[in-house]
Short mmCIF file of C-alpha atoms in Angstrom, two decimals:
data_model
loop_
_atom_site.label_atom_id
_atom_site.label_comp_id
_atom_site.label_asym_id
_atom_site.label_seq_id
_atom_site.Cartn_x
_atom_site.Cartn_y
_atom_site.Cartn_z
CA UNK A 1 18.40 108.70 41.10
CA UNK A 2 16.69 107.40 44.32
CA UNK A 3 16.81 111.31 45.33
CA UNK A 4 14.74 112.35 42.20
CA UNK A 5 12.08 109.14 42.90
CA UNK A 6 11.77 110.14 46.58
CA UNK A 7 11.13 114.22 45.41
CA UNK A 8 8.38 112.79 42.95
CA UNK A 9 7.25 110.64 45.58
CA UNK A 10 6.32 113.75 48.28
CA UNK A 11 5.36 115.68 45.66
CA UNK A 12 2.46 113.45 44.50
CA UNK A 13 1.47 112.43 48.25
CA UNK A 14 1.28 116.27 48.93
CA UNK A 15 -0.49 117.14 46.24
CA UNK A 16 -2.77 113.85 45.58
CA UNK A 17 -6.00 115.78 45.90
CA UNK A 18 -4.50 118.25 42.76
CA UNK A 19 -3.27 115.58 40.68
CA UNK A 20 -6.39 113.88 41.35
CA UNK A 21 -8.81 116.88 40.24
CA UNK A 22 -6.75 117.19 37.32
CA UNK A 23 -6.87 113.34 35.88
CA UNK A 24 -10.73 113.79 36.53
CA UNK A 25 -10.78 117.00 34.37
CA UNK A 26 -8.64 115.07 31.71
CA UNK A 27 -11.53 112.24 31.83
CA UNK A 28 -13.97 114.66 31.66
CA UNK A 29 -12.92 116.36 28.49
CA UNK A 30 -12.10 112.34 27.31
CA UNK A 31 -16.00 111.23 28.48
CA UNK A 32 -16.81 114.24 25.86
CA UNK A 33 -14.57 113.25 22.95
CA UNK A 34 -15.84 109.68 23.29
CA UNK A 35 -19.19 110.72 22.64
CA UNK A 36 -18.60 112.81 19.81
CA UNK A 37 -16.97 110.07 17.35
CA UNK A 38 -18.72 108.38 15.36
CA UNK A 39 -16.71 105.02 14.74
CA UNK A 40 -17.21 103.10 18.13
CA UNK A 41 -13.28 101.85 17.82
CA UNK A 42 -12.44 105.08 18.49
CA UNK A 43 -15.28 105.64 21.00
CA UNK A 44 -14.09 102.93 23.09
CA UNK A 45 -10.44 104.37 22.60
CA UNK A 46 -11.47 107.28 24.54
CA UNK A 47 -12.93 104.96 26.92
CA UNK A 48 -10.25 103.11 27.90
CA UNK A 49 -7.89 106.27 28.47
CA UNK A 50 -11.39 107.72 30.76
CA UNK A 51 -11.06 104.09 33.03
CA UNK A 52 -7.22 104.76 33.14
CA UNK A 53 -7.28 108.12 34.25
CA UNK A 54 -9.99 107.56 36.22
CA UNK A 55 -8.27 104.74 38.04
CA UNK A 56 -5.45 106.73 38.83
CA UNK A 57 -7.73 109.53 40.06
CA UNK A 58 -9.15 107.25 42.58
CA UNK A 59 -5.88 105.53 43.57
CA UNK A 60 -4.82 108.72 44.33
CA UNK A 61 -8.01 109.72 46.58
CA UNK A 62 -7.71 106.44 48.15
CA UNK A 63 -10.79 105.75 47.03
CA UNK A 64 -10.51 101.89 46.67
CA UNK A 65 -13.91 100.76 45.82
CA UNK A 66 -13.49 103.41 42.61
CA UNK A 67 -9.84 102.38 42.42
CA UNK A 68 -11.26 98.72 41.73
CA UNK A 69 -14.07 99.10 39.42
CA UNK A 70 -12.15 101.43 37.22
CA UNK A 71 -9.51 98.73 37.41
CA UNK A 72 -11.46 95.91 35.85
CA UNK A 73 -13.24 98.51 33.72
CA UNK A 74 -9.78 99.34 32.03
CA UNK A 75 -9.09 95.77 31.42
CA UNK A 76 -12.62 95.54 30.18
CA UNK A 77 -12.06 98.06 27.98
CA UNK A 78 -8.72 97.01 26.69
CA UNK A 79 -10.06 93.82 25.96
CA UNK A 80 -13.13 94.75 24.16
CA UNK A 81 -10.81 97.42 21.87
CA UNK A 82 -8.61 95.31 20.80
CA UNK A 83 -11.42 93.04 19.56
CA UNK A 84 -13.02 95.14 17.77
CA UNK A 85 -9.58 97.19 16.46
CA UNK A 86 -8.96 93.73 14.46
CA UNK A 87 -12.62 93.20 13.88
CA UNK A 88 -13.07 89.82 16.28
CA UNK A 89 -16.57 89.07 17.96
CA UNK A 90 -16.24 88.74 21.40
CA UNK A 91 -17.50 85.48 23.03
CA UNK A 92 -20.57 85.04 24.51
CA UNK A 93 -19.20 83.67 27.85
CA UNK A 94 -17.27 86.75 28.26
CA UNK A 95 -20.45 88.90 29.30
CA UNK A 96 -21.06 86.83 32.69
CA UNK A 97 -17.58 87.02 33.42
CA UNK A 98 -17.53 90.57 33.31
CA UNK A 99 -20.30 91.23 35.34
CA UNK A 100 -19.44 88.86 37.75
CA UNK A 101 -16.08 90.64 38.45
CA UNK A 102 -17.83 93.62 39.03
CA UNK A 103 -20.03 92.52 41.65
CA UNK A 104 -16.80 90.23 43.40
CA UNK A 105 -14.58 93.59 42.78
CA UNK A 106 -16.96 95.99 44.35
CA UNK A 107 -17.73 93.22 47.62
CA UNK A 108 -14.57 92.65 47.90
CA UNK A 109 -13.60 96.51 48.21
CA UNK A 110 -16.94 97.35 50.06
CA UNK A 111 -17.14 99.72 52.82
CA UNK A 112 -20.38 101.56 53.46
CA UNK A 113 -23.07 102.24 51.41
CA UNK A 114 -21.91 104.93 49.20
CA UNK A 115 -19.88 101.53 47.79
CA UNK A 116 -22.73 100.57 45.74
CA UNK A 117 -22.72 103.37 43.67
CA UNK A 118 -19.43 102.12 41.76
CA UNK A 119 -20.77 98.77 41.29
CA UNK A 120 -23.83 100.43 39.88
CA UNK A 121 -21.85 102.63 37.67
CA UNK A 122 -19.50 99.12 36.68
CA UNK A 123 -22.38 97.73 35.59
CA UNK A 124 -23.91 100.25 32.85
CA UNK A 125 -20.21 100.01 31.72
CA UNK A 126 -20.32 96.04 31.04
CA UNK A 127 -23.71 97.05 29.76
CA UNK A 128 -22.54 99.90 27.59
CA UNK A 129 -20.04 97.12 25.82
CA UNK A 130 -22.10 94.89 24.71
CA UNK A 131 -23.79 97.32 22.57
CA UNK A 132 -23.26 97.14 19.01
CA UNK A 133 -24.48 100.73 17.62
CA UNK A 134 -22.37 103.70 18.70
CA UNK A 135 -26.24 105.33 19.83
CA UNK A 136 -26.76 103.40 22.45
CA UNK A 137 -23.12 102.60 23.55
CA UNK A 138 -23.49 106.51 24.20
CA UNK A 139 -26.71 106.32 25.93
CA UNK A 140 -25.38 103.96 28.24
CA UNK A 141 -22.08 105.14 28.75
CA UNK A 142 -23.96 108.77 29.58
CA UNK A 143 -25.84 106.62 32.50
CA UNK A 144 -22.51 105.52 33.86
CA UNK A 145 -21.00 108.89 33.69
CA UNK A 146 -24.17 110.27 35.45
CA UNK A 147 -23.80 107.49 38.74
CA UNK A 148 -19.99 108.34 38.63
CA UNK A 149 -20.89 111.83 39.25
CA UNK A 150 -22.77 111.19 42.14
CA UNK A 151 -19.95 109.25 43.97
#
């Protein structure tokens, strides 16, 4: 069993860029799919998948700012998806905590000026999840995706 784990670890380390690109392509497909749904629950499910795969992608590339932001985004998406799945209202106090988590996470992983870009994308993601109408959510997520492409 240790040999198999070692082989997998070697394969991933040697092909991390390729694997990351594959995850990135899947993220793009899920992002497009999320824009096509009419139901906010499905939109948020696709966003949860996008954030989780994006987190893995940036980890493979040693992009720790992107990884940190995607980690918070994945947790945020999971919480909001579950709340909406069970028709629960988000508590108002959660929004400032999310915004603060993104800013603190960005500052903790800050290495250079380009690390501001994930923070902007993260704040857009937090803003998107506040939206109640699917059309408003889509617009903000589209802006978010555009910022991530720059990074």
